[in-house]
mmCIF file of C-alpha atoms in Angstrom:
data_model
loop_
_atom_site.group_PDB
_atom_site.id
_atom_site.type_symbol
_atom_site.label_atom_id
_atom_site.label_comp_id
_atom_site.label_asym_id
_atom_site.label_seq_id
_atom_site.Cartn_x
_atom_site.Cartn_y
_atom_site.Cartn_z
ATOM 1 C CA MET A 5 -21.433 -19.966 -9.851
ATOM 2 C CA ALA A 6 -18.076 -21.270 -8.749
ATOM 3 C CA HIS A 7 -17.438 -22.356 -5.152
ATOM 4 C CA PHE A 8 -15.010 -20.386 -2.984
ATOM 5 C CA ASP A 9 -12.144 -22.652 -2.112
ATOM 6 C CA ARG A 10 -10.307 -21.445 1.045
ATOM 7 C CA GLY A 11 -7.472 -23.962 0.618
ATOM 8 C CA ARG A 12 -6.816 -22.765 -2.928
ATOM 9 C CA ALA A 13 -7.092 -19.182 -1.762
ATOM 10 C CA SER A 14 -4.404 -19.766 0.839
ATOM 11 C CA GLU A 15 -2.073 -21.591 -1.584
ATOM 12 C CA SER A 16 -2.419 -18.824 -4.222
ATOM 13 C CA GLY A 17 -1.164 -16.241 -1.711
ATOM 14 C CA GLU A 18 2.204 -18.063 -1.582
ATOM 15 C CA GLU A 19 2.532 -18.228 -5.372
ATOM 16 C CA PRO A 20 5.057 -15.825 -6.977
ATOM 17 C CA ALA A 21 3.391 -12.539 -7.810
ATOM 18 C CA PRO A 22 2.827 -12.256 -11.579
ATOM 19 C CA ASN A 23 4.122 -8.679 -11.783
ATOM 20 C CA ALA A 24 6.917 -8.831 -9.286
ATOM 21 C CA LYS A 25 10.313 -7.688 -10.402
ATOM 22 C CA ALA A 26 13.497 -9.691 -9.688
ATOM 23 C CA PRO A 27 15.729 -8.431 -6.885
ATOM 24 C CA LYS A 28 18.635 -6.245 -7.806
ATOM 25 C CA GLY A 29 21.395 -8.255 -9.355
ATOM 26 C CA LYS A 30 19.098 -11.149 -10.258
ATOM 27 C CA LYS A 31 17.469 -9.930 -13.383
ATOM 28 C CA ASP A 32 18.722 -12.825 -15.356
ATOM 29 C CA GLN A 33 17.173 -15.364 -12.925
ATOM 30 C CA LYS A 34 13.526 -15.148 -13.965
ATOM 31 C CA ASP A 35 12.749 -18.415 -12.071
ATOM 32 C CA VAL A 36 13.746 -16.949 -8.769
ATOM 33 C CA PRO A 37 10.540 -16.044 -6.860
ATOM 34 C CA TRP A 38 10.860 -12.595 -5.372
ATOM 35 C CA GLN A 39 7.635 -11.712 -3.768
ATOM 36 C CA SER A 40 4.565 -13.840 -3.248
ATOM 37 C CA ARG A 41 1.111 -12.617 -4.403
ATOM 38 C CA ALA A 42 0.291 -11.830 -0.721
ATOM 39 C CA GLY A 43 3.740 -10.236 -0.097
ATOM 40 C CA ARG A 44 3.474 -7.897 -3.105
ATOM 41 C CA ALA A 45 -0.134 -6.908 -2.210
ATOM 42 C CA LEU A 46 0.904 -6.182 1.350
ATOM 43 C CA GLY A 47 3.974 -4.173 0.203
ATOM 44 C CA LYS A 48 1.672 -2.006 -1.957
ATOM 45 C CA LYS A 49 -0.823 -1.401 0.946
ATOM 46 C CA GLY A 50 1.758 -0.780 3.635
ATOM 47 C CA GLY A 51 3.968 1.299 1.394
ATOM 48 C CA ARG A 52 1.321 3.973 0.765
ATOM 49 C CA GLY A 53 1.753 7.404 2.459
ATOM 50 C CA GLY A 54 1.975 6.814 6.167
ATOM 51 C CA ASN A 55 0.450 3.343 6.184
ATOM 52 C CA ASN A 56 -2.839 4.703 7.502
ATOM 53 C CA GLY A 57 -4.497 1.311 7.207
ATOM 54 C CA GLY A 58 -2.368 -0.118 10.002
ATOM 55 C CA TRP A 59 -0.977 -2.810 7.690
ATOM 56 C CA PRO A 60 1.706 -5.146 9.055
ATOM 57 C CA THR A 61 5.318 -4.341 7.923
ATOM 58 C CA ALA A 62 8.639 -6.175 7.852
ATOM 59 C CA PRO A 63 12.117 -4.656 7.992
ATOM 60 C CA GLY A 64 14.572 -4.849 5.102
ATOM 61 C CA SER A 65 13.996 -6.281 1.688
ATOM 62 C CA PRO A 66 10.457 -6.420 0.311
ATOM 63 C CA VAL A 67 10.848 -10.274 0.180
ATOM 64 C CA ASN A 68 10.691 -10.185 4.006
ATOM 65 C CA LEU A 69 6.983 -9.297 3.630
ATOM 66 C CA ASN A 70 6.095 -12.752 2.213
ATOM 67 C CA PRO A 71 5.723 -14.631 5.571
ATOM 68 C CA VAL A 72 4.036 -11.696 7.198
ATOM 69 C CA ALA A 73 1.576 -11.366 4.395
ATOM 70 C CA GLU A 74 0.904 -15.082 4.063
ATOM 71 C CA ALA A 75 0.228 -15.262 7.784
ATOM 72 C CA LEU A 76 -2.203 -12.341 7.519
ATOM 73 C CA LEU A 77 -4.046 -14.039 4.630
ATOM 74 C CA ASP A 78 -4.246 -17.399 6.500
ATOM 75 C CA ARG A 79 -5.507 -15.595 9.576
ATOM 76 C CA LEU A 80 -8.257 -13.938 7.597
ATOM 77 C CA LEU A 81 -9.135 -17.155 5.738
ATOM 78 C CA GLY A 82 -9.175 -19.207 8.969
ATOM 79 C CA ASP A 83 -11.372 -16.856 11.027
ATOM 80 C CA PRO A 84 -14.792 -18.506 11.316
ATOM 81 C CA ARG A 85 -16.461 -15.085 11.394
ATOM 82 C CA GLY A 86 -15.191 -14.314 7.926
ATOM 83 C CA VAL A 87 -17.945 -13.686 5.254
ATOM 84 C CA VAL A 88 -17.335 -14.269 1.575
ATOM 85 C CA THR A 89 -19.509 -12.348 -0.808
ATOM 86 C CA VAL A 90 -19.593 -12.063 -4.577
ATOM 87 C CA GLU A 91 -18.810 -8.535 -5.658
ATOM 88 C CA ARG A 92 -17.637 -6.546 -8.660
ATOM 89 C CA GLY A 93 -14.054 -5.442 -8.297
ATOM 90 C CA ARG A 94 -10.692 -5.107 -10.020
ATOM 91 C CA ILE A 95 -8.938 -8.236 -11.001
ATOM 92 C CA ASP A 96 -5.753 -7.688 -13.058
ATOM 93 C CA GLY A 97 -6.965 -4.179 -13.870
ATOM 94 C CA GLU A 98 -10.333 -5.172 -15.125
ATOM 95 C CA PHE A 99 -13.672 -4.912 -13.315
ATOM 96 C CA GLU A 100 -15.266 -8.358 -12.994
ATOM 97 C CA ASP A 101 -17.001 -10.608 -10.549
ATOM 98 C CA CYS A 102 -14.850 -11.606 -7.561
ATOM 99 C CA TYR A 103 -14.976 -12.834 -4.018
ATOM 100 C CA ASP A 104 -14.463 -10.471 -1.156
ATOM 101 C CA LEU A 105 -13.588 -11.806 2.298
ATOM 102 C CA GLU A 106 -14.599 -9.526 5.231
ATOM 103 C CA THR A 107 -14.429 -10.313 8.870
ATOM 104 C CA PRO A 108 -16.540 -8.308 11.299
ATOM 105 C CA GLY A 109 -14.330 -6.251 13.562
ATOM 106 C CA GLU A 110 -11.232 -6.643 11.282
ATOM 107 C CA PRO A 111 -9.894 -3.617 9.475
ATOM 108 C CA HIS A 112 -8.547 -5.720 6.673
ATOM 109 C CA GLY A 113 -9.972 -8.165 4.202
ATOM 110 C CA ALA A 114 -9.052 -9.882 0.927
ATOM 111 C CA ARG A 115 -10.127 -10.160 -2.655
ATOM 112 C CA PHE A 116 -10.037 -13.261 -4.796
ATOM 113 C CA SER A 117 -10.782 -14.131 -8.382
ATOM 114 C CA MET A 118 -13.767 -16.418 -9.094
ATOM 115 C CA ASP A 119 -11.200 -19.267 -9.291
ATOM 116 C CA SER A 120 -10.266 -18.506 -5.620
ATOM 117 C CA ILE A 121 -6.928 -16.970 -6.575
ATOM 118 C CA PHE A 122 -5.751 -14.236 -4.121
ATOM 119 C CA GLU A 123 -5.616 -10.788 -5.776
ATOM 120 C CA THR A 124 -5.152 -8.134 -3.054
ATOM 121 C CA PHE A 125 -5.854 -7.045 0.454
ATOM 122 C CA LEU A 126 -8.762 -4.703 1.197
ATOM 123 C CA ASN A 127 -9.326 -1.921 3.742
ATOM 124 C CA PHE A 128 -12.652 -1.934 5.594
#
């Protein structure tokens, strides 16, 4: 079994989201990162009907979520109480083995591929 790499997990949250769309007016600039993996995941969680999960938000453009989301991910990864378990969950739309990070007392967690690549935030 692969080893969970917290450093790689943190770095991957800052990488451009694979399914992010370019900002308006920049469709021809495919190399311009729009949202990070963490920013896109947080935007999806916080943008759902009323944000009942208490997810952090940022005003303005969705790209403003990047630093907020990356800080949340790093806080979760850096908490010594965090527990990483191997679970079955959705990774790129398919159910497969993954790492779930849960911290006792925290309402939020994170999911990672078996290569320690950030996939999404979780509600607990």
